[in-house]
Amino acid sequence: MMKRREFSKKLVSATIGAAVAGASATAEASAQTSHTPRRNTVMHVGGDYHSVAGPGITSRANLEYNLRYGVKHLTVQLKNRPEGGGWDLDALKRMKDDCDGVGVQLEAIRMEPTYITLPKGTERDRELDNIAGNIQKASAVGVKIITYHWTVIPIRRNRETSGRGKVTYSGFRLEENWKDLPVGKSGKVSSDDYWERIATFLEKVIPVAKQHNVRMACHPYDPPGLPPGYQGADNWDSPSIFDSIKR
């Protein structure tokens, strides 16, 4: 016969054990719930014109190359356009058909930075008209994003560094003699000139983009933070690229 005191000890021990086990199970279940992967519906991996396998970005070779890595969205670039004109709509349709044929989405188009290099005048007005027409063409084939970068000074690279896996990175380091560099082909562009061009673009182009349900995506200056006067340009991201993007 078990004594009352021994019975009480066993009962308390069993109760505590059950409580601890229950708490552990609850904590484990909670941990599993909190670490359950959630599908990201906002972001995805995409491929673009910087890395192309085969004869063209929408060639079968490049599309299959992207698909092997689970990449199903592409940003393309159209460089061969008629002199002084806009994008070739037939070329866009062919690219769209190439993508549709293998289940890849032609998601975005990178536009040329020609506009930002131009001062006020008829040539700049024609370029604004081209951009408006290009937006309509993009919308006509189902492309909803056009990206752009406002670089009066072309993207600068002047060094290479080694990285992991024997890769080589291209990079930029501000030259010690940068004040002695020649003025760029766009000539001298003051901060006021730069912002007037940006403001005019936004006022003329964004309403057209909204009308055709196309988003205009601004690429930050590359490399950011070039000092005012670098090759004659007071870059729009000086002194802070974050403040400039907000502006």
PDB file of C-alpha atoms in Angstrom:
ATOM      1  CA  MET A   1       0.000   0.000   0.000  1.00  0.00           C
ATOM      2  CA  MET A   2       1.354   3.452  -1.029  1.00  0.00           C
ATOM      3  CA  LYS A   3       1.598   5.965   1.748  1.00  0.00           C
ATOM      4  CA  ARG A   4      -0.257   9.213   1.374  1.00  0.00           C
ATOM      5  CA  ARG A   5       2.937  11.306   1.357  1.00  0.00           C
ATOM      6  CA  GLU A   6       4.514   9.192  -1.417  1.00  0.00           C
ATOM      7  CA  PHE A   7       1.304   9.345  -3.428  1.00  0.00           C
ATOM      8  CA  SER A   8       1.270  13.161  -3.164  1.00  0.00           C
ATOM      9  CA  LYS A   9       4.884  13.376  -4.361  1.00  0.00           C
ATOM     10  CA  LYS A  10       4.169  11.158  -7.365  1.00  0.00           C
ATOM     11  CA  LEU A  11       1.040  13.110  -8.226  1.00  0.00           C
ATOM     12  CA  VAL A  12       2.860  16.460  -8.099  1.00  0.00           C
ATOM     13  CA  SER A  13       5.739  15.073 -10.177  1.00  0.00           C
ATOM     14  CA  ALA A  14       3.376  13.678 -12.804  1.00  0.00           C
ATOM     15  CA  THR A  15       1.456  16.942 -12.970  1.00  0.00           C
ATOM     16  CA  ILE A  16       4.625  19.002 -13.425  1.00  0.00           C
ATOM     17  CA  GLY A  17       5.912  16.582 -16.062  1.00  0.00           C
ATOM     18  CA  ALA A  18       2.696  16.786 -18.012  1.00  0.00           C
ATOM     19  CA  ALA A  19       2.728  20.577 -17.816  1.00  0.00           C
ATOM     20  CA  VAL A  20       6.317  20.774 -19.037  1.00  0.00           C
ATOM     21  CA  ALA A  21       5.619  18.346 -21.857  1.00  0.00           C
ATOM     22  CA  GLY A  22       2.544  20.309 -22.839  1.00  0.00           C
ATOM     23  CA  ALA A  23       4.456  23.581 -22.782  1.00  0.00           C
ATOM     24  CA  SER A  24       7.254  22.082 -24.897  1.00  0.00           C
ATOM     25  CA  ALA A  25       4.787  20.777 -27.441  1.00  0.00           C
ATOM     26  CA  THR A  26       3.065  24.152 -27.574  1.00  0.00           C
ATOM     27  CA  ALA A  27       6.389  25.975 -27.988  1.00  0.00           C
ATOM     28  CA  GLU A  28       7.479  23.551 -30.699  1.00  0.00           C
ATOM     29  CA  ALA A  29       4.211  23.951 -32.567  1.00  0.00           C
ATOM     30  CA  SER A  30       4.460  27.719 -32.217  1.00  0.00           C
ATOM     31  CA  ALA A  31       8.022  27.693 -33.509  1.00  0.00           C
ATOM     32  CA  GLN A  32       7.017  25.563 -36.470  1.00  0.00           C
ATOM     33  CA  THR A  33       4.150  27.923 -37.218  1.00  0.00           C
ATOM     34  CA  SER A  34       6.338  31.044 -36.977  1.00  0.00           C
ATOM     35  CA  HIS A  35       8.987  29.524 -39.273  1.00  0.00           C
ATOM     36  CA  THR A  36       6.611  28.248 -41.908  1.00  0.00           C
ATOM     37  CA  PRO A  37       7.777  29.801 -45.180  1.00  0.00           C
ATOM     38  CA  ARG A  38       5.374  32.387 -46.539  1.00  0.00           C
ATOM     39  CA  ARG A  39       5.101  32.807 -50.279  1.00  0.00           C
ATOM     40  CA  ASN A  40       6.473  36.168 -51.357  1.00  0.00           C
ATOM     41  CA  THR A  41       3.963  37.638 -53.775  1.00  0.00           C
ATOM     42  CA  VAL A  42       5.636  41.056 -53.916  1.00  0.00           C
ATOM     43  CA  MET A  43       9.130  40.292 -55.219  1.00  0.00           C
ATOM     44  CA  HIS A  44      10.651  37.812 -57.643  1.00  0.00           C
ATOM     45  CA  VAL A  45      13.921  37.166 -59.433  1.00  0.00           C
ATOM     46  CA  GLY A  46      14.250  38.576 -62.934  1.00  0.00           C
ATOM     47  CA  GLY A  47      16.741  38.508 -65.782  1.00  0.00           C
ATOM     48  CA  ASP A  48      17.802  41.408 -67.967  1.00  0.00           C
ATOM     49  CA  TYR A  49      19.960  42.542 -70.868  1.00  0.00           C
ATOM     50  CA  HIS A  50      23.195  42.556 -68.834  1.00  0.00           C
ATOM     51  CA  SER A  51      23.521  38.791 -69.089  1.00  0.00           C
ATOM     52  CA  VAL A  52      22.322  37.101 -72.274  1.00  0.00           C
ATOM     53  CA  ALA A  53      22.984  33.556 -73.468  1.00  0.00           C
ATOM     54  CA  GLY A  54      22.615  33.038 -77.205  1.00  0.00           C
ATOM     55  CA  PRO A  55      21.961  35.490 -80.013  1.00  0.00           C
ATOM     56  CA  GLY A  56      19.364  37.656 -78.232  1.00  0.00           C
ATOM     57  CA  ILE A  57      17.578  38.204 -74.958  1.00  0.00           C
ATOM     58  CA  THR A  58      14.376  36.496 -76.149  1.00  0.00           C
ATOM     59  CA  SER A  59      16.194  33.816 -78.141  1.00  0.00           C
ATOM     60  CA  ARG A  60      15.329  30.242 -77.216  1.00  0.00           C
ATOM     61  CA  ALA A  61      18.856  29.758 -75.821  1.00  0.00           C
ATOM     62  CA  ASN A  62      18.540  32.679 -73.400  1.00  0.00           C
ATOM     63  CA  LEU A  63      14.977  31.896 -72.369  1.00  0.00           C
ATOM     64  CA  GLU A  64      15.882  28.278 -71.597  1.00  0.00           C
ATOM     65  CA  TYR A  65      18.980  29.460 -69.732  1.00  0.00           C
ATOM     66  CA  ASN A  66      16.811  31.646 -67.483  1.00  0.00           C
ATOM     67  CA  LEU A  67      14.203  28.949 -66.978  1.00  0.00           C
ATOM     68  CA  ARG A  68      16.854  26.492 -65.774  1.00  0.00           C
ATOM     69  CA  TYR A  69      17.357  28.804 -62.797  1.00  0.00           C
ATOM     70  CA  GLY A  70      13.672  29.451 -62.204  1.00  0.00           C
ATOM     71  CA  VAL A  71      13.749  32.940 -63.739  1.00  0.00           C
ATOM     72  CA  LYS A  72      10.477  33.711 -65.482  1.00  0.00           C
ATOM     73  CA  HIS A  73      10.539  37.515 -65.790  1.00  0.00           C
ATOM     74  CA  LEU A  74      12.656  39.588 -68.194  1.00  0.00           C
ATOM     75  CA  THR A  75      13.633  43.229 -68.629  1.00  0.00           C
ATOM     76  CA  VAL A  76      14.645  43.933 -72.223  1.00  0.00           C
ATOM     77  CA  GLN A  77      16.303  46.838 -73.972  1.00  0.00           C
ATOM     78  CA  LEU A  78      15.544  48.120 -77.467  1.00  0.00           C
ATOM     79  CA  LYS A  79      18.575  49.845 -78.965  1.00  0.00           C
ATOM     80  CA  ASN A  80      17.889  49.560 -82.680  1.00  0.00           C
ATOM     81  CA  ARG A  81      15.191  52.123 -83.244  1.00  0.00           C
ATOM     82  CA  PRO A  82      14.622  54.210 -86.381  1.00  0.00           C
ATOM     83  CA  GLU A  83      16.637  57.426 -86.502  1.00  0.00           C
ATOM     84  CA  GLY A  84      14.899  59.945 -84.304  1.00  0.00           C
ATOM     85  CA  GLY A  85      11.948  57.623 -83.752  1.00  0.00           C
ATOM     86  CA  GLY A  86      10.488  55.397 -81.079  1.00  0.00           C
ATOM     87  CA  TRP A  87      10.579  51.682 -80.411  1.00  0.00           C
ATOM     88  CA  ASP A  88       9.734  49.183 -83.129  1.00  0.00           C
ATOM     89  CA  LEU A  89       6.309  47.826 -82.195  1.00  0.00           C
ATOM     90  CA  ASP A  90       6.711  44.748 -84.416  1.00  0.00           C
ATOM     91  CA  ALA A  91      10.007  43.919 -82.687  1.00  0.00           C
ATOM     92  CA  LEU A  92       8.281  44.262 -79.319  1.00  0.00           C
ATOM     93  CA  LYS A  93       5.508  41.915 -80.416  1.00  0.00           C
ATOM     94  CA  ARG A  94       8.052  39.316 -81.566  1.00  0.00           C
ATOM     95  CA  MET A  95       9.834  39.490 -78.222  1.00  0.00           C
ATOM     96  CA  LYS A  96       6.526  39.115 -76.410  1.00  0.00           C
ATOM     97  CA  ASP A  97       5.604  36.086 -78.542  1.00  0.00           C
ATOM     98  CA  ASP A  98       9.019  34.505 -77.856  1.00  0.00           C
ATOM     99  CA  CYS A  99       8.478  34.863 -74.108  1.00  0.00           C
ATOM    100  CA  ASP A 100       4.866  33.699 -74.160  1.00  0.00           C
ATOM    101  CA  GLY A 101       5.903  30.566 -76.054  1.00  0.00           C
ATOM    102  CA  VAL A 102       7.912  29.239 -73.101  1.00  0.00           C
ATOM    103  CA  GLY A 103       6.013  30.725 -70.164  1.00  0.00           C
ATOM    104  CA  VAL A 104       8.285  33.713 -69.513  1.00  0.00           C
ATOM    105  CA  GLN A 105       6.840  37.153 -68.785  1.00  0.00           C
ATOM    106  CA  LEU A 106       8.160  40.129 -70.730  1.00  0.00           C
ATOM    107  CA  GLU A 107       7.906  42.301 -67.659  1.00  0.00           C
ATOM    108  CA  ALA A 108       9.821  45.518 -68.268  1.00  0.00           C
ATOM    109  CA  ILE A 109      11.744  47.603 -70.810  1.00  0.00           C
ATOM    110  CA  ARG A 110      14.780  49.760 -70.084  1.00  0.00           C
ATOM    111  CA  MET A 111      14.505  53.025 -71.993  1.00  0.00           C
ATOM    112  CA  GLU A 112      17.471  55.023 -73.282  1.00  0.00           C
ATOM    113  CA  PRO A 113      18.800  58.018 -71.299  1.00  0.00           C
ATOM    114  CA  THR A 114      18.821  60.219 -74.426  1.00  0.00           C
ATOM    115  CA  TYR A 115      16.265  62.690 -73.066  1.00  0.00           C
ATOM    116  CA  ILE A 116      18.206  63.749 -69.981  1.00  0.00           C
ATOM    117  CA  THR A 117      21.251  64.695 -72.090  1.00  0.00           C
ATOM    118  CA  LEU A 118      19.296  67.243 -74.145  1.00  0.00           C
ATOM    119  CA  PRO A 119      18.799  70.956 -73.399  1.00  0.00           C
ATOM    120  CA  LYS A 120      15.522  72.728 -74.080  1.00  0.00           C
ATOM    121  CA  GLY A 121      14.587  72.726 -77.730  1.00  0.00           C
ATOM    122  CA  THR A 122      12.865  70.893 -80.559  1.00  0.00           C
ATOM    123  CA  GLU A 123      15.085  67.817 -80.281  1.00  0.00           C
ATOM    124  CA  ARG A 124      14.138  67.359 -76.640  1.00  0.00           C
ATOM    125  CA  ASP A 125      10.460  67.911 -77.465  1.00  0.00           C
ATOM    126  CA  ARG A 126      10.664  65.156 -80.114  1.00  0.00           C
ATOM    127  CA  GLU A 127      12.267  62.827 -77.595  1.00  0.00           C
ATOM    128  CA  LEU A 128       9.445  63.465 -75.116  1.00  0.00           C
ATOM    129  CA  ASP A 129       6.956  62.600 -77.873  1.00  0.00           C
ATOM    130  CA  ASN A 130       8.920  59.387 -78.570  1.00  0.00           C
ATOM    131  CA  ILE A 131       8.778  58.435 -74.903  1.00  0.00           C
ATOM    132  CA  ALA A 132       5.021  58.969 -74.803  1.00  0.00           C
ATOM    133  CA  GLY A 133       4.653  56.797 -77.906  1.00  0.00           C
ATOM    134  CA  ASN A 134       6.909  54.117 -76.425  1.00  0.00           C
ATOM    135  CA  ILE A 135       4.735  53.956 -73.330  1.00  0.00           C
ATOM    136  CA  GLN A 136       1.703  53.280 -75.522  1.00  0.00           C
ATOM    137  CA  LYS A 137       3.591  50.564 -77.410  1.00  0.00           C
ATOM    138  CA  ALA A 138       4.715  48.912 -74.176  1.00  0.00           C
ATOM    139  CA  SER A 139       1.142  48.904 -72.927  1.00  0.00           C
ATOM    140  CA  ALA A 140      -0.093  47.474 -76.247  1.00  0.00           C
ATOM    141  CA  VAL A 141       1.996  44.307 -75.741  1.00  0.00           C
ATOM    142  CA  GLY A 142       1.201  44.003 -72.038  1.00  0.00           C
ATOM    143  CA  VAL A 143       4.417  45.413 -70.550  1.00  0.00           C
ATOM    144  CA  LYS A 144       3.632  47.307 -67.354  1.00  0.00           C
ATOM    145  CA  ILE A 145       7.056  48.660 -66.323  1.00  0.00           C
ATOM    146  CA  ILE A 146       9.526  50.994 -68.043  1.00  0.00           C
ATOM    147  CA  THR A 147      12.796  51.690 -66.257  1.00  0.00           C
ATOM    148  CA  TYR A 148      15.077  54.663 -66.814  1.00  0.00           C
ATOM    149  CA  HIS A 149      18.237  56.269 -65.408  1.00  0.00           C
ATOM    150  CA  TRP A 150      19.109  59.933 -65.634  1.00  0.00           C
ATOM    151  CA  THR A 151      22.853  59.820 -66.276  1.00  0.00           C
ATOM    152  CA  VAL A 152      24.264  62.861 -68.071  1.00  0.00           C
ATOM    153  CA  ILE A 153      27.671  61.354 -67.280  1.00  0.00           C
ATOM    154  CA  PRO A 154      27.568  57.745 -68.571  1.00  0.00           C
ATOM    155  CA  ILE A 155      27.890  55.012 -65.961  1.00  0.00           C
ATOM    156  CA  ARG A 156      31.496  55.083 -64.787  1.00  0.00           C
ATOM    157  CA  ARG A 157      33.789  52.091 -64.166  1.00  0.00           C
ATOM    158  CA  ASN A 158      37.551  52.429 -63.712  1.00  0.00           C
ATOM    159  CA  ARG A 159      38.726  49.455 -61.650  1.00  0.00           C
ATOM    160  CA  GLU A 160      38.376  45.724 -61.151  1.00  0.00           C
ATOM    161  CA  THR A 161      38.539  43.768 -57.895  1.00  0.00           C
ATOM    162  CA  SER A 162      38.595  40.037 -57.158  1.00  0.00           C
ATOM    163  CA  GLY A 163      35.733  38.341 -55.329  1.00  0.00           C
ATOM    164  CA  ARG A 164      34.687  34.923 -54.057  1.00  0.00           C
ATOM    165  CA  GLY A 165      34.805  31.995 -56.423  1.00  0.00           C
ATOM    166  CA  LYS A 166      37.397  33.655 -58.668  1.00  0.00           C
ATOM    167  CA  VAL A 167      34.884  36.229 -59.913  1.00  0.00           C
ATOM    168  CA  THR A 168      35.931  39.725 -60.930  1.00  0.00           C
ATOM    169  CA  TYR A 169      33.898  42.802 -60.028  1.00  0.00           C
ATOM    170  CA  SER A 170      33.980  46.036 -61.974  1.00  0.00           C
ATOM    171  CA  GLY A 171      33.912  49.116 -59.785  1.00  0.00           C
ATOM    172  CA  PHE A 172      34.556  52.834 -59.508  1.00  0.00           C
ATOM    173  CA  ARG A 173      36.805  54.949 -57.310  1.00  0.00           C
ATOM    174  CA  LEU A 174      36.723  58.728 -57.564  1.00  0.00           C
ATOM    175  CA  GLU A 175      39.834  59.910 -59.339  1.00  0.00           C
ATOM    176  CA  GLU A 176      42.230  62.122 -57.398  1.00  0.00           C
ATOM    177  CA  ASN A 177      42.407  64.406 -60.423  1.00  0.00           C
ATOM    178  CA  TRP A 178      38.672  64.375 -61.179  1.00  0.00           C
ATOM    179  CA  LYS A 179      38.582  68.177 -61.390  1.00  0.00           C
ATOM    180  CA  ASP A 180      40.939  67.949 -64.362  1.00  0.00           C
ATOM    181  CA  LEU A 181      38.791  65.511 -66.371  1.00  0.00           C
ATOM    182  CA  PRO A 182      37.335  66.870 -69.629  1.00  0.00           C
ATOM    183  CA  VAL A 183      33.711  67.977 -69.806  1.00  0.00           C
ATOM    184  CA  GLY A 184      31.388  65.193 -71.007  1.00  0.00           C
ATOM    185  CA  LYS A 185      29.668  65.140 -74.384  1.00  0.00           C
ATOM    186  CA  SER A 186      26.506  66.673 -72.886  1.00  0.00           C
ATOM    187  CA  GLY A 187      28.443  69.799 -71.979  1.00  0.00           C
ATOM    188  CA  LYS A 188      28.072  71.657 -68.707  1.00  0.00           C
ATOM    189  CA  VAL A 189      24.821  70.900 -66.905  1.00  0.00           C
ATOM    190  CA  SER A 190      24.049  72.919 -63.784  1.00  0.00           C
ATOM    191  CA  SER A 191      21.926  71.625 -60.925  1.00  0.00           C
ATOM    192  CA  ASP A 192      19.055  73.899 -62.020  1.00  0.00           C
ATOM    193  CA  ASP A 193      19.302  72.601 -65.597  1.00  0.00           C
ATOM    194  CA  TYR A 194      19.281  69.007 -64.377  1.00  0.00           C
ATOM    195  CA  TRP A 195      16.236  69.450 -62.175  1.00  0.00           C
ATOM    196  CA  GLU A 196      14.370  71.371 -64.885  1.00  0.00           C
ATOM    197  CA  ARG A 197      14.842  68.371 -67.211  1.00  0.00           C
ATOM    198  CA  ILE A 198      13.662  65.948 -64.532  1.00  0.00           C
ATOM    199  CA  ALA A 199      10.632  68.081 -63.633  1.00  0.00           C
ATOM    200  CA  THR A 200       9.639  68.450 -67.284  1.00  0.00           C
ATOM    201  CA  PHE A 201       9.898  64.697 -67.798  1.00  0.00           C
ATOM    202  CA  LEU A 202       7.682  63.975 -64.800  1.00  0.00           C
ATOM    203  CA  GLU A 203       5.089  66.578 -65.815  1.00  0.00           C
ATOM    204  CA  LYS A 204       4.883  65.388 -69.443  1.00  0.00           C
ATOM    205  CA  VAL A 205       5.403  61.633 -69.154  1.00  0.00           C
ATOM    206  CA  ILE A 206       3.875  60.404 -65.900  1.00  0.00           C
ATOM    207  CA  PRO A 207       0.276  61.329 -66.886  1.00  0.00           C
ATOM    208  CA  VAL A 208       0.721  59.304 -70.098  1.00  0.00           C
ATOM    209  CA  ALA A 209       2.067  56.362 -68.084  1.00  0.00           C
ATOM    210  CA  LYS A 210      -0.899  56.514 -65.715  1.00  0.00           C
ATOM    211  CA  GLN A 211      -3.300  56.653 -68.649  1.00  0.00           C
ATOM    212  CA  HIS A 212      -1.833  53.436 -70.080  1.00  0.00           C
ATOM    213  CA  ASN A 213      -1.324  51.689 -66.722  1.00  0.00           C
ATOM    214  CA  VAL A 214       2.473  51.623 -67.039  1.00  0.00           C
ATOM    215  CA  ARG A 215       4.820  52.238 -64.115  1.00  0.00           C
ATOM    216  CA  MET A 216       7.939  54.348 -64.612  1.00  0.00           C
ATOM    217  CA  ALA A 217      10.787  53.040 -62.443  1.00  0.00           C
ATOM    218  CA  CYS A 218      13.735  55.367 -61.769  1.00  0.00           C
ATOM    219  CA  HIS A 219      17.156  53.751 -61.456  1.00  0.00           C
ATOM    220  CA  PRO A 220      19.532  55.514 -59.015  1.00  0.00           C
ATOM    221  CA  TYR A 221      22.550  57.304 -60.457  1.00  0.00           C
ATOM    222  CA  ASP A 222      25.455  54.909 -60.969  1.00  0.00           C
ATOM    223  CA  PRO A 223      27.880  55.468 -59.363  1.00  0.00           C
ATOM    224  CA  PRO A 224      26.044  57.629 -56.819  1.00  0.00           C
ATOM    225  CA  GLY A 225      27.459  60.692 -55.155  1.00  0.00           C
ATOM    226  CA  LEU A 226      29.678  62.068 -57.917  1.00  0.00           C
ATOM    227  CA  PRO A 227      30.780  65.533 -56.748  1.00  0.00           C
ATOM    228  CA  PRO A 228      29.115  68.585 -58.330  1.00  0.00           C
ATOM    229  CA  GLY A 229      31.036  69.619 -61.419  1.00  0.00           C
ATOM    230  CA  TYR A 230      32.291  66.135 -62.257  1.00  0.00           C
ATOM    231  CA  GLN A 231      32.986  66.339 -66.006  1.00  0.00           C
ATOM    232  CA  GLY A 232      30.867  69.480 -66.114  1.00  0.00           C
ATOM    233  CA  ALA A 233      27.694  68.050 -64.510  1.00  0.00           C
ATOM    234  CA  ASP A 234      26.116  68.879 -61.168  1.00  0.00           C
ATOM    235  CA  ASN A 235      24.679  65.407 -60.702  1.00  0.00           C
ATOM    236  CA  TRP A 236      21.094  65.172 -59.550  1.00  0.00           C
ATOM    237  CA  ASP A 237      21.915  62.817 -56.667  1.00  0.00           C
ATOM    238  CA  SER A 238      24.352  65.186 -54.949  1.00  0.00           C
ATOM    239  CA  PRO A 239      24.806  65.389 -52.042  1.00  0.00           C
ATOM    240  CA  SER A 240      22.392  62.563 -51.092  1.00  0.00           C
ATOM    241  CA  ILE A 241      20.807  60.120 -53.513  1.00  0.00           C
ATOM    242  CA  PHE A 242      18.042  59.362 -50.996  1.00  0.00           C
ATOM    243  CA  ASP A 243      16.981  62.990 -50.700  1.00  0.00           C
ATOM    244  CA  SER A 244      17.099  63.324 -54.484  1.00  0.00           C
ATOM    245  CA  ILE A 245      14.888  60.263 -55.051  1.00  0.00           C
ATOM    246  CA  LYS A 246      12.359  61.691 -52.574  1.00  0.00           C
ATOM    247  CA  ARG A 247      12.455  65.033 -54.371  1.00  0.00           C
TER     248      ARG A 247
END
